[in-house]
Amino acid sequence: MLRTTLAVMPDGTIQIGEVARRLDLSLNTIRHWHEAGLAPPAGRSPGGFRLYTVADIERLAFIKRFRPLGFGLDEIREVLAARDALATLPVREPAALIARLERYIEIANDRCAAIRADLVDAEAFLAELRHDVDTHQDLLEPIA
Amino acid sequence: MLRTTLAVMPDGTIQIGEVARRLDLSLNTIRHWHEAGLAPPAGRSPGGFRLYTVADIERLAFIKRFRPLGFGLDEIREVLAARDALATLPVREPAALIARLERYIEIANDRCAAIRADLVDAEAFLAELRHDVDTHQDLLEPIA
DNA sequence: CTAACAGTTACGGAGCGTAAGAGTTC
DNA sequence: GGAACTCTTACGCTCCGTAACTGTTA
């Protein structure tokens, strides 16, 4: 039973493939978020492999959870930046930071509401469709 | 009180702009759905203006309600085709058509579930975020 | 006649997917 | 040493948004 690959490196970091498996993200997505400046890996192997720490993974998970609300990557970057700055308080304008974050939270709330509305509508719609299809179904098998 | 433009044409058809207003869609989107073969207008004016009937508008509304479930335009086209065929029964293989539609409905159901899961998760996430922000908020205004 | 409207290219852009070819690591 | 993993271009794709410039029509 020889393990050909180690999931976790001796120094505790993780390669991109393992990150992809754990978070259920594609390699491309992870690389893309790196290139876009959203989630750079903590380091690189001597040969250039991206190496991710727990904090990095958490960051990726953050993005993954935020995305379904329909935010663009640049907006998410701003949210992350604000969150980062908040984590390293004290800072110059903490109130401004908090205000920014709260604005984003409000926007996110609105998106949630909008998505929920679409969803409810779509579900009603599906019910209608199902009804129509069932009606035709009945026509195929006249009274038993 | 002179109306410069008529919302509804003498023959009962409607121009693209009015359609856009009624369905809250952009002109580009409507044109795009036309070019993509999803929702062609019933006719054109002598000068080339797209003219939409009630049936056309219904079709556009159908697409609009279906889209939030994350279907591509080509998938929607198939659904529409199946629905069209169903509406013009009798036909060669009605059972096959119904099966197709039911498959799509199942897929749509799964999408609904997935979207709902994402949404619930995102909302929980937002609550966490709000909590964090509030915590920092408190730190700014020490005991009153 | 002249505002409004509409039409048609054409290019842009976000967010990855998908090879292709070469290097790295266990 | 070799299987598995990763790297970096680079181009493709979907679904429209945005001009830009021209024609139509109420």
Short mmCIF file of C-alpha atoms (C1' of nucleotides) in Angstrom, two decimals:
data_model
loop_
_atom_site.label_atom_id
_atom_site.label_comp_id
_atom_site.label_asym_id
_atom_site.label_seq_id
_atom_site.Cartn_x
_atom_site.Cartn_y
_atom_site.Cartn_z
CA MET A 1 0.00 0.00 0.00
CA LEU A 2 2.34 2.69 -1.16
CA ARG A 3 0.94 6.16 -1.32
CA THR A 4 2.15 7.70 -4.51
CA THR A 5 1.22 11.20 -3.44
CA LEU A 6 1.02 12.88 -0.09
CA ALA A 7 -2.13 14.83 0.60
CA VAL A 8 -0.44 17.12 3.08
CA MET A 9 3.16 18.17 2.66
CA PRO A 10 5.64 17.81 5.49
CA ASP A 11 5.39 21.53 6.20
CA GLY A 12 1.63 21.34 6.42
CA THR A 13 0.89 22.99 3.09
CA ILE A 14 -1.28 21.49 0.39
CA GLN A 15 -0.99 21.38 -3.37
CA ILE A 16 -3.62 22.75 -5.66
CA GLY A 17 -5.11 19.39 -6.55
CA GLU A 18 -5.80 18.50 -2.96
CA VAL A 19 -7.34 21.92 -2.41
CA ALA A 20 -9.54 21.35 -5.43
CA ARG A 21 -10.71 18.04 -4.03
CA ARG A 22 -11.42 19.39 -0.59
CA LEU A 23 -13.33 22.44 -1.74
CA ASP A 24 -14.82 20.91 -4.84
CA LEU A 25 -13.40 23.57 -7.10
CA SER A 26 -11.63 23.11 -10.42
CA LEU A 27 -7.91 23.69 -10.75
CA ASN A 28 -8.66 26.38 -13.27
CA THR A 29 -10.93 28.19 -10.93
CA ILE A 30 -8.36 28.19 -8.16
CA ARG A 31 -5.67 29.39 -10.53
CA HIS A 32 -7.99 32.01 -11.92
CA TRP A 33 -8.79 33.35 -8.48
CA HIS A 34 -5.07 33.50 -7.85
CA GLU A 35 -4.33 35.40 -11.03
CA ALA A 36 -7.21 37.72 -10.29
CA GLY A 37 -5.56 38.55 -7.01
CA LEU A 38 -8.29 37.08 -4.85
CA ALA A 39 -6.52 34.15 -3.29
CA PRO A 40 -2.79 33.81 -3.83
CA PRO A 41 -1.16 30.74 -2.34
CA ALA A 42 1.05 31.32 0.67
CA GLY A 43 4.01 30.01 -1.25
CA ARG A 44 5.46 27.93 -4.04
CA SER A 45 7.46 24.74 -4.11
CA PRO A 46 11.05 24.97 -5.43
CA GLY A 47 9.69 23.86 -8.77
CA GLY A 48 6.86 26.37 -8.84
CA PHE A 49 3.92 24.38 -7.47
CA ARG A 50 1.40 26.49 -5.61
CA LEU A 51 1.33 25.62 -1.92
CA TYR A 52 -1.71 26.47 0.13
CA THR A 53 -2.03 26.89 3.87
CA VAL A 54 -5.13 26.48 5.97
CA ALA A 55 -5.68 30.22 5.86
CA ASP A 56 -5.53 30.14 2.07
CA ILE A 57 -8.09 27.38 1.95
CA GLU A 58 -10.36 29.28 4.24
CA ARG A 59 -10.09 32.24 1.92
CA LEU A 60 -11.03 30.13 -1.07
CA ALA A 61 -13.97 28.74 0.85
CA PHE A 62 -15.02 32.29 1.65
CA ILE A 63 -15.05 33.15 -2.04
CA LYS A 64 -16.89 30.00 -2.91
CA ARG A 65 -19.65 30.82 -0.48
CA PHE A 66 -19.88 34.43 -1.56
CA ARG A 67 -20.06 33.81 -5.29
CA PRO A 68 -23.54 32.34 -5.57
CA LEU A 69 -24.87 35.74 -4.59
CA GLY A 70 -23.86 36.99 -7.99
CA PHE A 71 -20.92 39.16 -7.07
CA GLY A 72 -18.16 39.77 -9.58
CA LEU A 73 -14.63 38.84 -8.69
CA ASP A 74 -13.63 42.46 -8.29
CA GLU A 75 -16.41 43.06 -5.82
CA ILE A 76 -15.39 40.02 -3.85
CA ARG A 77 -11.84 41.28 -3.88
CA GLU A 78 -13.01 44.47 -2.24
CA VAL A 79 -14.94 42.58 0.39
CA LEU A 80 -11.90 40.47 1.11
CA ALA A 81 -9.71 43.53 1.32
CA ALA A 82 -12.07 45.14 3.78
CA ARG A 83 -12.21 41.98 5.82
CA ASP A 84 -8.44 41.70 5.80
CA ALA A 85 -8.05 45.26 6.93
CA LEU A 86 -10.59 44.70 9.63
CA ALA A 87 -8.63 41.72 10.88
CA THR A 88 -5.49 43.80 11.23
CA LEU A 89 -6.98 46.57 13.29
CA PRO A 90 -6.09 49.13 14.57
CA VAL A 91 -6.02 50.95 11.31
CA ARG A 92 -6.55 54.46 10.02
CA GLU A 93 -10.25 54.51 9.30
CA PRO A 94 -11.92 51.57 10.92
CA ALA A 95 -15.34 53.17 10.83
CA ALA A 96 -15.10 53.65 7.08
CA LEU A 97 -14.09 50.05 6.66
CA ILE A 98 -17.00 48.84 8.69
CA ALA A 99 -19.33 51.04 6.71
CA ARG A 100 -18.03 49.53 3.49
CA LEU A 101 -18.51 46.03 4.73
CA GLU A 102 -21.99 46.83 5.93
CA ARG A 103 -22.86 48.22 2.52
CA TYR A 104 -21.75 44.99 0.92
CA ILE A 105 -23.70 42.98 3.43
CA GLU A 106 -26.78 44.99 2.59
CA ILE A 107 -26.26 44.46 -1.11
CA ALA A 108 -25.76 40.77 -0.47
CA ASN A 109 -28.99 40.72 1.46
CA ASP A 110 -30.83 42.26 -1.45
CA ARG A 111 -29.31 39.72 -3.80
CA CYS A 112 -30.47 36.95 -1.53
CA ALA A 113 -33.98 38.32 -1.65
CA ALA A 114 -33.86 38.64 -5.43
CA ILE A 115 -32.52 35.14 -5.89
CA ARG A 116 -35.14 33.78 -3.56
CA ALA A 117 -37.86 35.57 -5.50
CA ASP A 118 -36.58 34.15 -8.78
CA LEU A 119 -36.39 30.74 -7.20
CA VAL A 120 -39.92 30.83 -5.87
CA ASP A 121 -41.17 31.99 -9.23
CA ALA A 122 -39.24 29.32 -11.04
CA GLU A 123 -40.61 26.65 -8.75
CA ALA A 124 -44.16 27.79 -9.35
CA PHE A 125 -43.34 27.76 -13.01
CA LEU A 126 -42.05 24.22 -12.80
CA ALA A 127 -45.24 23.17 -11.10
CA GLU A 128 -47.24 24.63 -13.99
CA LEU A 129 -45.05 22.87 -16.48
CA ARG A 130 -45.42 19.60 -14.66
CA HIS A 131 -49.15 20.07 -14.66
CA ASP A 132 -49.21 20.67 -18.41
CA VAL A 133 -47.09 17.63 -19.06
CA ASP A 134 -49.22 15.49 -16.80
CA THR A 135 -52.30 16.65 -18.64
CA HIS A 136 -50.87 15.49 -21.92
CA GLN A 137 -49.77 12.33 -20.22
CA ASP A 138 -53.35 11.60 -19.31
CA LEU A 139 -54.43 12.11 -22.87
CA LEU A 140 -52.16 9.32 -23.93
CA GLU A 141 -53.76 6.76 -21.66
CA PRO A 142 -57.52 7.25 -21.87
CA ILE A 143 -59.74 5.98 -19.10
CA ALA A 144 -58.44 2.67 -17.87
CA MET B 1 -52.25 65.23 -25.01
CA LEU B 2 -50.84 63.85 -28.20
CA ARG B 3 -49.36 60.41 -28.00
CA THR B 4 -46.28 60.39 -30.17
CA THR B 5 -46.02 56.63 -30.19
CA LEU B 6 -48.59 53.90 -30.02
CA ALA B 7 -47.93 51.10 -27.57
CA VAL B 8 -49.99 48.63 -29.52
CA MET B 9 -50.09 48.69 -33.27
CA PRO B 10 -53.38 48.73 -35.16
CA ASP B 11 -52.98 45.02 -35.96
CA GLY B 12 -52.41 44.20 -32.31
CA THR B 13 -48.68 43.58 -32.55
CA ILE B 14 -46.09 45.29 -30.41
CA GLN B 15 -42.64 46.68 -31.15
CA ILE B 16 -39.55 45.52 -29.39
CA GLY B 17 -39.31 48.53 -27.10
CA GLU B 18 -42.76 47.99 -25.69
CA VAL B 19 -42.01 44.32 -25.20
CA ALA B 20 -38.85 45.26 -23.33
CA ARG B 21 -40.83 47.57 -21.06
CA ARG B 22 -43.52 45.04 -20.32
CA LEU B 23 -41.18 42.16 -19.59
CA ASP B 24 -38.35 44.19 -18.13
CA LEU B 25 -35.83 42.84 -20.59
CA SER B 26 -33.23 44.76 -22.55
CA LEU B 27 -33.56 45.27 -26.27
CA ASN B 28 -30.31 43.43 -26.73
CA THR B 29 -31.52 40.45 -24.81
CA ILE B 30 -34.67 40.19 -26.87
CA ARG B 31 -32.73 40.53 -30.09
CA HIS B 32 -30.21 38.01 -28.88
CA TRP B 33 -32.90 35.48 -28.08
CA HIS B 34 -34.26 36.04 -31.53
CA GLU B 35 -30.93 35.52 -33.24
CA ALA B 36 -30.35 32.46 -31.10
CA GLY B 37 -33.55 31.04 -32.47
CA LEU B 38 -35.38 31.02 -29.16
CA ALA B 39 -38.02 33.63 -29.74
CA PRO B 40 -38.42 35.03 -33.24
CA PRO B 41 -41.02 37.76 -33.66
CA ALA B 42 -44.15 36.80 -35.52
CA GLY B 43 -43.36 39.35 -38.18
CA ARG B 44 -41.61 42.50 -39.29
CA SER B 45 -42.87 45.91 -40.24
CA PRO B 46 -42.37 47.02 -43.85
CA GLY B 47 -39.21 48.76 -42.71
CA GLY B 48 -37.85 45.80 -40.78
CA PHE B 49 -39.05 46.46 -37.23
CA ARG B 50 -39.67 43.31 -35.24
CA LEU B 51 -43.35 42.91 -34.43
CA TYR B 52 -44.39 40.71 -31.53
CA THR B 53 -47.70 39.04 -30.86
CA VAL B 54 -49.10 37.97 -27.52
CA ALA B 55 -47.86 34.46 -28.13
CA ASP B 56 -44.36 35.79 -28.75
CA ILE B 57 -44.44 37.73 -25.53
CA GLU B 58 -45.57 34.69 -23.65
CA ARG B 59 -42.65 32.81 -25.09
CA LEU B 60 -40.23 35.48 -23.98
CA ALA B 61 -41.75 35.40 -20.53
CA PHE B 62 -41.31 31.66 -20.49
CA ILE B 63 -37.61 32.05 -21.21
CA LYS B 64 -37.24 34.75 -18.65
CA ARG B 65 -38.69 32.56 -15.94
CA PHE B 66 -36.66 29.54 -16.97
CA ARG B 67 -33.32 31.26 -17.11
CA PRO B 68 -32.68 31.84 -13.40
CA LEU B 69 -32.39 28.08 -13.05
CA GLY B 70 -29.07 28.28 -14.81
CA PHE B 71 -29.98 26.76 -18.14
CA GLY B 72 -28.06 27.68 -21.26
CA LEU B 73 -29.93 29.11 -24.20
CA ASP B 74 -29.52 25.91 -26.17
CA GLU B 75 -31.07 23.88 -23.40
CA ILE B 76 -33.97 26.28 -23.20
CA ARG B 77 -34.37 26.01 -26.93
CA GLU B 78 -34.79 22.27 -26.57
CA VAL B 79 -37.35 22.68 -23.85
CA LEU B 80 -39.27 25.13 -25.98
CA ALA B 81 -39.09 22.81 -28.94
CA ALA B 82 -40.47 19.97 -26.87
CA ARG B 83 -43.22 22.18 -25.52
CA ASP B 84 -44.08 23.38 -29.02
CA ALA B 85 -44.26 19.84 -30.28
CA LEU B 86 -46.43 18.88 -27.36
CA ALA B 87 -48.80 21.70 -28.17
CA THR B 88 -49.25 20.46 -31.72
CA LEU B 89 -50.17 16.90 -30.87
CA PRO B 90 -50.87 14.38 -32.30
CA VAL B 91 -47.34 13.73 -33.34
CA ARG B 92 -45.08 10.80 -34.06
CA GLU B 93 -43.61 10.06 -30.65
CA PRO B 94 -45.54 11.88 -27.99
CA ALA B 95 -44.26 9.59 -25.25
CA ALA B 96 -40.67 10.40 -26.12
CA LEU B 97 -41.46 14.09 -26.06
CA ILE B 98 -43.05 13.84 -22.67
CA ALA B 99 -40.10 11.87 -21.39
CA ARG B 100 -37.77 14.59 -22.60
CA LEU B 101 -39.76 17.29 -20.93
CA GLU B 102 -39.91 15.31 -17.74
CA ARG B 103 -36.16 14.90 -17.78
CA TYR B 104 -35.75 18.64 -18.08
CA ILE B 105 -38.21 19.20 -15.30
CA GLU B 106 -36.23 16.85 -13.11
CA ILE B 107 -33.02 18.65 -13.92
CA ALA B 108 -34.70 21.95 -13.18
CA ASN B 109 -35.84 20.56 -9.88
CA ASP B 110 -32.31 19.61 -8.98
CA ARG B 111 -31.12 23.06 -9.92
CA CYS B 112 -33.73 24.57 -7.69
CA ALA B 113 -32.52 22.44 -4.83
CA ALA B 114 -28.90 23.37 -5.50
CA ILE B 115 -29.68 27.05 -5.75
CA ARG B 116 -31.68 26.88 -2.59
CA ALA B 117 -28.82 25.14 -0.80
CA ASP B 118 -26.37 27.78 -1.97
CA LEU B 119 -28.77 30.45 -0.89
CA VAL B 120 -29.26 29.04 2.57
CA ASP B 121 -25.53 28.67 2.96
CA ALA B 122 -24.91 32.19 1.76
CA GLU B 123 -27.46 33.56 4.18
CA ALA B 124 -25.85 31.76 7.08
CA PHE B 125 -22.59 33.12 5.85
CA LEU B 126 -23.94 36.63 5.78
CA ALA B 127 -25.12 36.23 9.34
CA GLU B 128 -21.60 35.25 10.35
CA LEU B 129 -20.16 38.20 8.53
CA ARG B 130 -22.61 40.54 10.16
CA HIS B 131 -21.68 39.12 13.51
CA ASP B 132 -17.98 39.69 12.88
CA VAL B 133 -18.60 43.23 11.75
CA ASP B 134 -20.79 43.95 14.74
CA THR B 135 -18.10 42.63 17.03
CA HIS B 136 -15.60 45.04 15.59
CA GLN B 137 -18.24 47.71 15.77
CA ASP B 138 -18.46 47.16 19.49
CA LEU B 139 -14.74 47.46 19.86
CA LEU B 140 -14.92 50.94 18.44
CA GLU B 141 -17.32 52.19 21.04
CA PRO B 142 -16.17 50.83 24.38
CA ILE B 143 -18.59 50.56 27.27
CA ALA B 144 -20.85 53.58 27.26
"C1'" DC C 1 -40.67 67.05 -40.56
"C1'" DT C 2 -38.59 65.42 -36.76
"C1'" DA C 3 -38.38 63.06 -32.46
"C1'" DA C 4 -38.35 58.45 -30.97
"C1'" DC C 5 -37.54 54.00 -32.17
"C1'" DA C 6 -35.46 50.30 -34.41
"C1'" DG C 7 -31.92 47.80 -37.28
"C1'" DT C 8 -27.33 45.91 -38.13
"C1'" DT C 9 -22.47 45.02 -37.73
"C1'" DA C 10 -18.60 44.85 -34.63
"C1'" DC C 11 -15.97 44.73 -30.67
"C1'" DG C 12 -15.55 43.95 -25.47
"C1'" DG C 13 -15.64 41.44 -21.23
"C1'" DA C 14 -16.37 38.32 -17.17
"C1'" DG C 15 -15.19 33.75 -15.68
"C1'" DC C 16 -13.69 30.11 -16.42
"C1'" DG C 17 -13.09 25.35 -19.82
"C1'" DT C 18 -9.99 23.14 -22.67
"C1'" DA C 19 -6.19 21.70 -24.98
"C1'" DA C 20 -0.92 21.74 -25.71
"C1'" DG C 21 3.61 21.16 -24.44
"C1'" DA C 22 6.97 21.13 -20.82
"C1'" DG C 23 8.60 20.81 -16.17
"C1'" DT C 24 8.20 18.79 -11.09
"C1'" DT C 25 7.70 15.60 -7.47
"C1'" DC C 26 6.96 11.44 -4.80
"C1'" DG D 1 12.69 6.26 -13.49
"C1'" DG D 2 8.00 6.80 -14.23
"C1'" DA D 3 3.27 7.85 -12.93
"C1'" DA D 4 0.88 11.58 -11.24
"C1'" DC D 5 0.81 16.11 -10.57
"C1'" DT D 6 1.53 20.91 -11.82
"C1'" DC D 7 3.01 24.95 -14.67
"C1'" DT D 8 2.25 28.39 -18.23
"C1'" DT D 9 0.56 30.32 -22.41
"C1'" DA D 10 -3.26 30.72 -25.48
"C1'" DC D 11 -7.46 30.37 -27.52
"C1'" DG D 12 -12.66 29.32 -27.11
"C1'" DC D 13 -17.16 30.05 -25.29
"C1'" DT D 14 -21.63 32.00 -23.48
"C1'" DC D 15 -24.62 35.90 -22.98
"C1'" DC D 16 -25.26 39.69 -23.57
"C1'" DG D 17 -23.47 45.33 -22.96
"C1'" DT D 18 -21.90 49.04 -25.55
"C1'" DA D 19 -20.89 51.80 -29.19
"C1'" DA D 20 -21.49 53.69 -33.87
"C1'" DC D 21 -23.87 54.67 -37.68
"C1'" DT D 22 -28.01 54.15 -40.49
"C1'" DG D 23 -32.82 53.57 -41.50
"C1'" DT D 24 -38.06 53.76 -40.01
"C1'" DT D 25 -42.23 55.52 -38.33
"C1'" DA D 26 -46.05 57.52 -35.51
#
